[in-house]
N, CA, C and O atoms as a DFTB+ gen file, in Angstrom:
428 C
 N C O
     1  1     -11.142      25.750     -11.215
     2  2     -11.554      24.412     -10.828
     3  2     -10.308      23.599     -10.502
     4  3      -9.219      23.634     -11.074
     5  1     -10.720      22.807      -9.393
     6  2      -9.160      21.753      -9.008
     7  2      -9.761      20.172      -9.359
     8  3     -10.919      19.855      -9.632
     9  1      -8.674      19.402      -9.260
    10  2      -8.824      18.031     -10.259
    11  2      -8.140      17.424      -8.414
    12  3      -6.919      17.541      -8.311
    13  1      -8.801      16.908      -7.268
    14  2      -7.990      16.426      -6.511
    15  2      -8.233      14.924      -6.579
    16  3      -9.321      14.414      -6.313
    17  1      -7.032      14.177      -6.991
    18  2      -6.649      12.511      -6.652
    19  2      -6.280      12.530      -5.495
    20  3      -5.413      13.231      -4.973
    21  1      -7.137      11.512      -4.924
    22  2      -6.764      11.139      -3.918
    23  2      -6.347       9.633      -3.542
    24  3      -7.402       9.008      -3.654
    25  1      -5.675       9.036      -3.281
    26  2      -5.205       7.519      -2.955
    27  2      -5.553       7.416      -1.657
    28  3      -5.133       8.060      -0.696
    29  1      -6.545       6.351      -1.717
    30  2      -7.110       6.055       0.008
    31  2      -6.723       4.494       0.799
    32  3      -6.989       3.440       0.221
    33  1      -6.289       4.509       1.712
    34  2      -6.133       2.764       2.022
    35  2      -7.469       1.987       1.804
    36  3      -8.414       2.678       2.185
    37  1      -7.728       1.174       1.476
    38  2      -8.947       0.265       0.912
    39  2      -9.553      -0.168       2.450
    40  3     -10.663      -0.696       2.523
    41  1      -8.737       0.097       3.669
    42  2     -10.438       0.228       4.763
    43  2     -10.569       1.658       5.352
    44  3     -11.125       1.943       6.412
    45  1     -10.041       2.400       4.597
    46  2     -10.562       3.911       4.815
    47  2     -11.535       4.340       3.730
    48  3     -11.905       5.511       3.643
    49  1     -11.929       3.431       2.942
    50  2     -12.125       4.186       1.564
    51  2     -14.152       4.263       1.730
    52  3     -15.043       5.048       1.404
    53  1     -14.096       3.594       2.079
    54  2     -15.654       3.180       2.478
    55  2     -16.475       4.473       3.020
    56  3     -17.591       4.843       2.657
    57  1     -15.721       4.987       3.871
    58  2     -15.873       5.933       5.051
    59  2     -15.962       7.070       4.220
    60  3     -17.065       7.407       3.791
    61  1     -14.907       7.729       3.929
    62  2     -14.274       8.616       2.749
    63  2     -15.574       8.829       1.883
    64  3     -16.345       9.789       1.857
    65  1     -15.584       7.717       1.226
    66  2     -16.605       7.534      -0.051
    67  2     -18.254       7.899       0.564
    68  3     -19.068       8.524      -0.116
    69  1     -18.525       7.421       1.855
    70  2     -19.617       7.844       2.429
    71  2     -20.017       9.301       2.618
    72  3     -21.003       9.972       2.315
    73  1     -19.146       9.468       3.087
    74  2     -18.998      11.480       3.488
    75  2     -19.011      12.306       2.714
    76  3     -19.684      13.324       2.872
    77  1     -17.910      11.980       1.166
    78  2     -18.215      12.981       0.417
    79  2     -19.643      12.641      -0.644
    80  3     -20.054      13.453      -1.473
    81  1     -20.303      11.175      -0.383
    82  2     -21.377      11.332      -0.903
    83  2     -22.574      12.277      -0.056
    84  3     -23.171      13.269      -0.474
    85  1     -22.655      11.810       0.858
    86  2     -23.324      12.831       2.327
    87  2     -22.964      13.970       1.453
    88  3     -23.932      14.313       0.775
    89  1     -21.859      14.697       1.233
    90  2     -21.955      16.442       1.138
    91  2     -22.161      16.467       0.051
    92  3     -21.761      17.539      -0.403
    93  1     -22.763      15.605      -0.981
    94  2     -22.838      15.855      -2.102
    95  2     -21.901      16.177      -3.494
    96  3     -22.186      16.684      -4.579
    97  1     -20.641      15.626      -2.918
    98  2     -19.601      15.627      -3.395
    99  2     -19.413      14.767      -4.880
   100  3     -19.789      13.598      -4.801
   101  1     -19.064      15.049      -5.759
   102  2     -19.535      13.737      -6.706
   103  2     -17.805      13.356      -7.320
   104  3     -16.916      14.197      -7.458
   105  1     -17.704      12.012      -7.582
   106  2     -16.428      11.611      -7.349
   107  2     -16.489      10.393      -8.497
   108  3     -17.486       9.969      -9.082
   109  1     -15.154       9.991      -8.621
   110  2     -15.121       8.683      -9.366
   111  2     -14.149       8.070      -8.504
   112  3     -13.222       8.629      -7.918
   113  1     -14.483       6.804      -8.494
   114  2     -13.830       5.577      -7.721
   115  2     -12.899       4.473      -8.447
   116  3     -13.683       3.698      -8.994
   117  1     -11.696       4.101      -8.668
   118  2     -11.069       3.404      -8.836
   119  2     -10.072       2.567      -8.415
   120  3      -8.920       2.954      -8.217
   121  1     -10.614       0.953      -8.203
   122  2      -9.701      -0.061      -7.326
   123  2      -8.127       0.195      -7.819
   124  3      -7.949       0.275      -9.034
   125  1      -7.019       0.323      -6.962
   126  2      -5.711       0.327      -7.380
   127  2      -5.118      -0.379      -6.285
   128  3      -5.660      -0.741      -5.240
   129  1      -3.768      -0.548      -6.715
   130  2      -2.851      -1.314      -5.644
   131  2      -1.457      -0.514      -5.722
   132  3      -0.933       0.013      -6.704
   133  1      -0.973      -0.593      -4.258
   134  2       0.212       0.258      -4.439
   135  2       1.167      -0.676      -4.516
   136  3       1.100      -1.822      -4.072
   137  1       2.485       0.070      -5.357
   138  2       3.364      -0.691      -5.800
   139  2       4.123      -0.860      -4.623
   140  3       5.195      -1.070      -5.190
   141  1       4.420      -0.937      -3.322
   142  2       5.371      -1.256      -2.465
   143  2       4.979      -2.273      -2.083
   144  3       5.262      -3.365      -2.573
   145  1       4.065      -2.015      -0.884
   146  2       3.475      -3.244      -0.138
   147  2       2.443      -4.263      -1.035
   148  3       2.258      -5.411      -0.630
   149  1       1.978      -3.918      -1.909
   150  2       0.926      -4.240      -2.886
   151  2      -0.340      -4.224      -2.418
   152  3      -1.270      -4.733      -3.044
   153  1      -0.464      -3.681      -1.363
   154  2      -2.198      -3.378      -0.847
   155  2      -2.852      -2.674      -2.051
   156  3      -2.456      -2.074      -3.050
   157  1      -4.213      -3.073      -1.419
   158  2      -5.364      -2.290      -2.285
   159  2      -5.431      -1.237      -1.335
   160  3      -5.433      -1.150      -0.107
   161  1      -5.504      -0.201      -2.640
   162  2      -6.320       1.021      -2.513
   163  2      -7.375       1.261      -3.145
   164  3      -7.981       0.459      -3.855
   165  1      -7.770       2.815      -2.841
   166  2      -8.958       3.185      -3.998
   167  2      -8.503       4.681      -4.553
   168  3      -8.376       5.482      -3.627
   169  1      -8.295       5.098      -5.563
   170  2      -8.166       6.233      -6.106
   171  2      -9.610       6.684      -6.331
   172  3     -10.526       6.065      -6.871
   173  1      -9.595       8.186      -5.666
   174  2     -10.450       8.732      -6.325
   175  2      -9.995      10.432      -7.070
   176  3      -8.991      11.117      -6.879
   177  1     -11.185      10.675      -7.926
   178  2     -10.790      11.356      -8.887
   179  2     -12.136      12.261      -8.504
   180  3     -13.254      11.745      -8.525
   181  1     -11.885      13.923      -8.085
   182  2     -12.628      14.553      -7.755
   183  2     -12.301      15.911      -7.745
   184  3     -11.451      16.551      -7.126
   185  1     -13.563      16.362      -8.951
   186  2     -13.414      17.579      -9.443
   187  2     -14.126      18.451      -8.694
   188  3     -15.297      18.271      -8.361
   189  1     -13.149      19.831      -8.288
   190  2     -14.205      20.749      -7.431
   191  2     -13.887      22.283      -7.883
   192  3     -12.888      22.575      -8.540
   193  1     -14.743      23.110      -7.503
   194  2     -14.437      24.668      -7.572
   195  2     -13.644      24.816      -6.572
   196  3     -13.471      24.156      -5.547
   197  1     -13.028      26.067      -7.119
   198  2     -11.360      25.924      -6.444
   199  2     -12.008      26.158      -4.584
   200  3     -11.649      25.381      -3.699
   201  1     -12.926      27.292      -4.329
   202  2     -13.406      27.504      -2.823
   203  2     -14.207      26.409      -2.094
   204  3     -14.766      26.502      -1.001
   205  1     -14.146      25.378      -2.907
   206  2     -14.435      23.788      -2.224
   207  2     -13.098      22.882      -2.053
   208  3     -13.120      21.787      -1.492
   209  1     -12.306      23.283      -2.428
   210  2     -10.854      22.383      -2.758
   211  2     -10.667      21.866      -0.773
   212  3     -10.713      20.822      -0.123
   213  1     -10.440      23.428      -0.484
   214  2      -9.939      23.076       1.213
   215  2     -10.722      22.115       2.032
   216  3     -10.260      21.480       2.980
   217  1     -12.412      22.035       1.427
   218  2     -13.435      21.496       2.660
   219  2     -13.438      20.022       2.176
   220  3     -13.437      19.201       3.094
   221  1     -13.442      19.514       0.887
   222  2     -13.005      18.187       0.196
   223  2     -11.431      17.778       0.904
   224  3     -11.256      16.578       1.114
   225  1     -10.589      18.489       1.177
   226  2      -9.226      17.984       1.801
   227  2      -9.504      17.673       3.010
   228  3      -9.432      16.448       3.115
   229  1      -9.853      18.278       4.210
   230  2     -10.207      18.217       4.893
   231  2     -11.196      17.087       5.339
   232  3     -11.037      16.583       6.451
   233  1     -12.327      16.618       4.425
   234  2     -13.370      15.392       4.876
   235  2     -12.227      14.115       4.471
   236  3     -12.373      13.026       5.026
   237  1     -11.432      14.257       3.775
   238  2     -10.580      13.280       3.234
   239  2      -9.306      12.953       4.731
   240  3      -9.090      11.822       5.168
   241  1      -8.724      14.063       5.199
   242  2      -8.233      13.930       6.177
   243  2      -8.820      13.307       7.407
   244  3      -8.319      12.322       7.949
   245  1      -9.792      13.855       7.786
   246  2     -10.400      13.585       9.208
   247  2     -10.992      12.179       9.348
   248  3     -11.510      11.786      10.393
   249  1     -10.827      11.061       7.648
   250  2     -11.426      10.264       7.491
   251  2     -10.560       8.983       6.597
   252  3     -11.002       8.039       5.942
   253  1      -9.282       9.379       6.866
   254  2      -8.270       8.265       6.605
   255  2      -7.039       8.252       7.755
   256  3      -6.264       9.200       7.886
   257  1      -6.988       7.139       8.490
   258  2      -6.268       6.529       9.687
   259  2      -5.016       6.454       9.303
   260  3      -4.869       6.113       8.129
   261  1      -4.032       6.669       9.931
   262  2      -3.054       5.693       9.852
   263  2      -2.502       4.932      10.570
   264  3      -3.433       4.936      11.376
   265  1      -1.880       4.339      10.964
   266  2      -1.997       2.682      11.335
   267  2      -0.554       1.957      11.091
   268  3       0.259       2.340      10.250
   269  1      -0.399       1.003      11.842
   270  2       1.046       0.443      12.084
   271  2       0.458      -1.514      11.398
   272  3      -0.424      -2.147      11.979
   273  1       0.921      -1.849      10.627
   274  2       0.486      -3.275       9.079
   275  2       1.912      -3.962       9.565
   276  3       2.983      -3.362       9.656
   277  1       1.688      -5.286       9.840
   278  2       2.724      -6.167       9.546
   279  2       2.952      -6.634       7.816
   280  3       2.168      -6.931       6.915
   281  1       4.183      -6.538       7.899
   282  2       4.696      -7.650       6.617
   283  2       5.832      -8.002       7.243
   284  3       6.440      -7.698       8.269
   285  1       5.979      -8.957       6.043
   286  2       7.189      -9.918       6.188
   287  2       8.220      -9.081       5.677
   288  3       8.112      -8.255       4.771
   289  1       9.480      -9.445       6.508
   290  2      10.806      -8.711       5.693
   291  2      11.799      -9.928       5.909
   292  3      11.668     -10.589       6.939
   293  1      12.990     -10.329       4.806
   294  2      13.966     -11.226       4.253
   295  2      14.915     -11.362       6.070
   296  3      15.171     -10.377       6.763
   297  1      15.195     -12.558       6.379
   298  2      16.136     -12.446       7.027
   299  2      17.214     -13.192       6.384
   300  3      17.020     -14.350       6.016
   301  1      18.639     -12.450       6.181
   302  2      19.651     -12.742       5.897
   303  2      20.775     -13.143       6.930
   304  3      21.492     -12.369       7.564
   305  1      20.773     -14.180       6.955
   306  2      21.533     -14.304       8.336
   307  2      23.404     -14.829       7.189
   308  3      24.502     -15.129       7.657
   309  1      23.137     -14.763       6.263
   310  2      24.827     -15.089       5.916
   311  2      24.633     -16.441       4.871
   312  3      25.483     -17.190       4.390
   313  1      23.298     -16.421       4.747
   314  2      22.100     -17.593       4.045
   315  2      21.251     -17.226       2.839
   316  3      20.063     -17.190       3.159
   317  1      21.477     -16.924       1.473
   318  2      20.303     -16.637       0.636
   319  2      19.337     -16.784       1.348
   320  3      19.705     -17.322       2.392
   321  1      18.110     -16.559       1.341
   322  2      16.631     -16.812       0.914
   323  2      16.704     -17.994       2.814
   324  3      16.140     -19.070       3.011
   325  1      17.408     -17.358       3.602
   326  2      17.477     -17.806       4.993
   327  2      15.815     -17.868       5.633
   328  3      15.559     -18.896       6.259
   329  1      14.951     -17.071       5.535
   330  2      13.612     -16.936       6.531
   331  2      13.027     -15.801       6.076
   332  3      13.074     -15.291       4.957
   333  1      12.274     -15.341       7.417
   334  2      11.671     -13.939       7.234
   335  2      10.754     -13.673       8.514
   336  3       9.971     -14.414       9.109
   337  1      11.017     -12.754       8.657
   338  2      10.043     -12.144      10.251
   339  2       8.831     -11.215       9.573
   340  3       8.431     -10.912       8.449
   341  1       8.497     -10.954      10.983
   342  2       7.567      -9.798      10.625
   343  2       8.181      -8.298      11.131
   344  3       9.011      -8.399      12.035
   345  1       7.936      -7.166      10.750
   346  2       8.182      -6.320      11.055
   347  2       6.930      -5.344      10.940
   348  3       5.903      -6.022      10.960
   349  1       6.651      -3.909      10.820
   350  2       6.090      -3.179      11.286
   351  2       5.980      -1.785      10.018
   352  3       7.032      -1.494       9.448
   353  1       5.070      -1.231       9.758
   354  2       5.418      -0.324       8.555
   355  2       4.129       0.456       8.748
   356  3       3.064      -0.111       8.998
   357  1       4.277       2.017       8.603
   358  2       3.005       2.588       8.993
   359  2       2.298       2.688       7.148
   360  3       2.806       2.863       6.040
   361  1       1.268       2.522       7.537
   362  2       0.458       2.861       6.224
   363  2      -0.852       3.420       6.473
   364  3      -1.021       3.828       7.622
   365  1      -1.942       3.549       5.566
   366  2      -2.781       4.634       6.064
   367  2      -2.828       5.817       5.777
   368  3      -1.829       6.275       5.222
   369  1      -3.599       6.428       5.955
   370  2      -3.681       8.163       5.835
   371  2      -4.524       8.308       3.978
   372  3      -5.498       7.802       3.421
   373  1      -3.426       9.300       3.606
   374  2      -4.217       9.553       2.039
   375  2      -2.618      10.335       1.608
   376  3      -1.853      10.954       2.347
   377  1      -2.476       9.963      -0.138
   378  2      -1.617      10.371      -0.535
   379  2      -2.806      11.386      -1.872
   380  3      -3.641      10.969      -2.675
   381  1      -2.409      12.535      -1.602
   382  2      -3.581      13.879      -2.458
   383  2      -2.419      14.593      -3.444
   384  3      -1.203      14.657      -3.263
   385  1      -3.157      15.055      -4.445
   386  2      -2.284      15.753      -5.404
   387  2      -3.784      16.675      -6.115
   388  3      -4.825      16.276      -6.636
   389  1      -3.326      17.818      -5.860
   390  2      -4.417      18.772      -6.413
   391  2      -3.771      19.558      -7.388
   392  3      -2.721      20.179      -7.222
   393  1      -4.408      19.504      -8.352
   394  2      -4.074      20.077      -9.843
   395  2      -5.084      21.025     -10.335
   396  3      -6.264      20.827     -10.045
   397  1      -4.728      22.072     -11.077
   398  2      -5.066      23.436     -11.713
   399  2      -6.143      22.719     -13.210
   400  3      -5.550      22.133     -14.115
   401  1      -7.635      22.876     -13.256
   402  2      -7.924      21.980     -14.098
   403  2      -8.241      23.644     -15.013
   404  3      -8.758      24.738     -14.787
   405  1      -7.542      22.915     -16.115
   406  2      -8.104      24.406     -17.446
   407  2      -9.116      24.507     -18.138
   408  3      -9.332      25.374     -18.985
   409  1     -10.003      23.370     -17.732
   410  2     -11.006      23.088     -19.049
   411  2     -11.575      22.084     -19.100
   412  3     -11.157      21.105     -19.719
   413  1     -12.870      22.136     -18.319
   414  2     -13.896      21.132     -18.166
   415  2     -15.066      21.307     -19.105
   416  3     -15.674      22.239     -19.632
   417  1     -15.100      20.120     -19.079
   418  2     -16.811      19.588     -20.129
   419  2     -17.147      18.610     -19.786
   420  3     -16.487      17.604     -19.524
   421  1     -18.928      18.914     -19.722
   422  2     -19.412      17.503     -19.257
   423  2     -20.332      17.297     -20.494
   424  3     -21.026      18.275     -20.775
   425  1     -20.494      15.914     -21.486
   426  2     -21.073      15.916     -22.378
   427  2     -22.158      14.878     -21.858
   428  3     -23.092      14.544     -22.588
């Protein structure tokens, strides 16, 4: 059995969350925020038999964007705390980590 987390951007997550309910996928959902940019995400937490692992990666892929997000970045012109522009930063997609689960119980 695999344990896959997945971190979804919070307007991919909807989509995501739709599909693997569609395949019958059963999942847990949790609001998070990432520590860089501080966007919301959604973690999910989804346990599968290992010969489902690839087709769960896969609905997760084909169903998180990635995408070019303004933020603000510091302009230092020779001035502390001088201004700030916008600049450009890709975000999006899915950050996955699939783990070896030893020992499930459902009570």
């Amino acid at each position: 059995m695999k344990m896959i987390t997945a971190i979804v951007n919070k307007k991919d997550s909807g989509e995501v969350c739709d599909t693997l309910s569609e395949e019958k996928i059963i999942f847990t959902k949790i609001s998070t925020m990432g520590g860089f940019l501080k966007a919301k995400n959604v973690t999910l937490l989804i346990g599968v038999e290992d010969d489902k692992a690839g087709f769960v990666l896969e609905l997760i892929k084909k169903h998180c964007a990635k995408r070019m997000e303004p933020i603000p970045a510091p302009v230092n012109a020779g001035v502390p705390a001088f201004g700030y522009y916008k600049t450009e930063v890709p975000v999006g997609g899915a950050t996955v980590f699939v783990t070896e689960v030893e020992r499930f119980e459902k009570f």
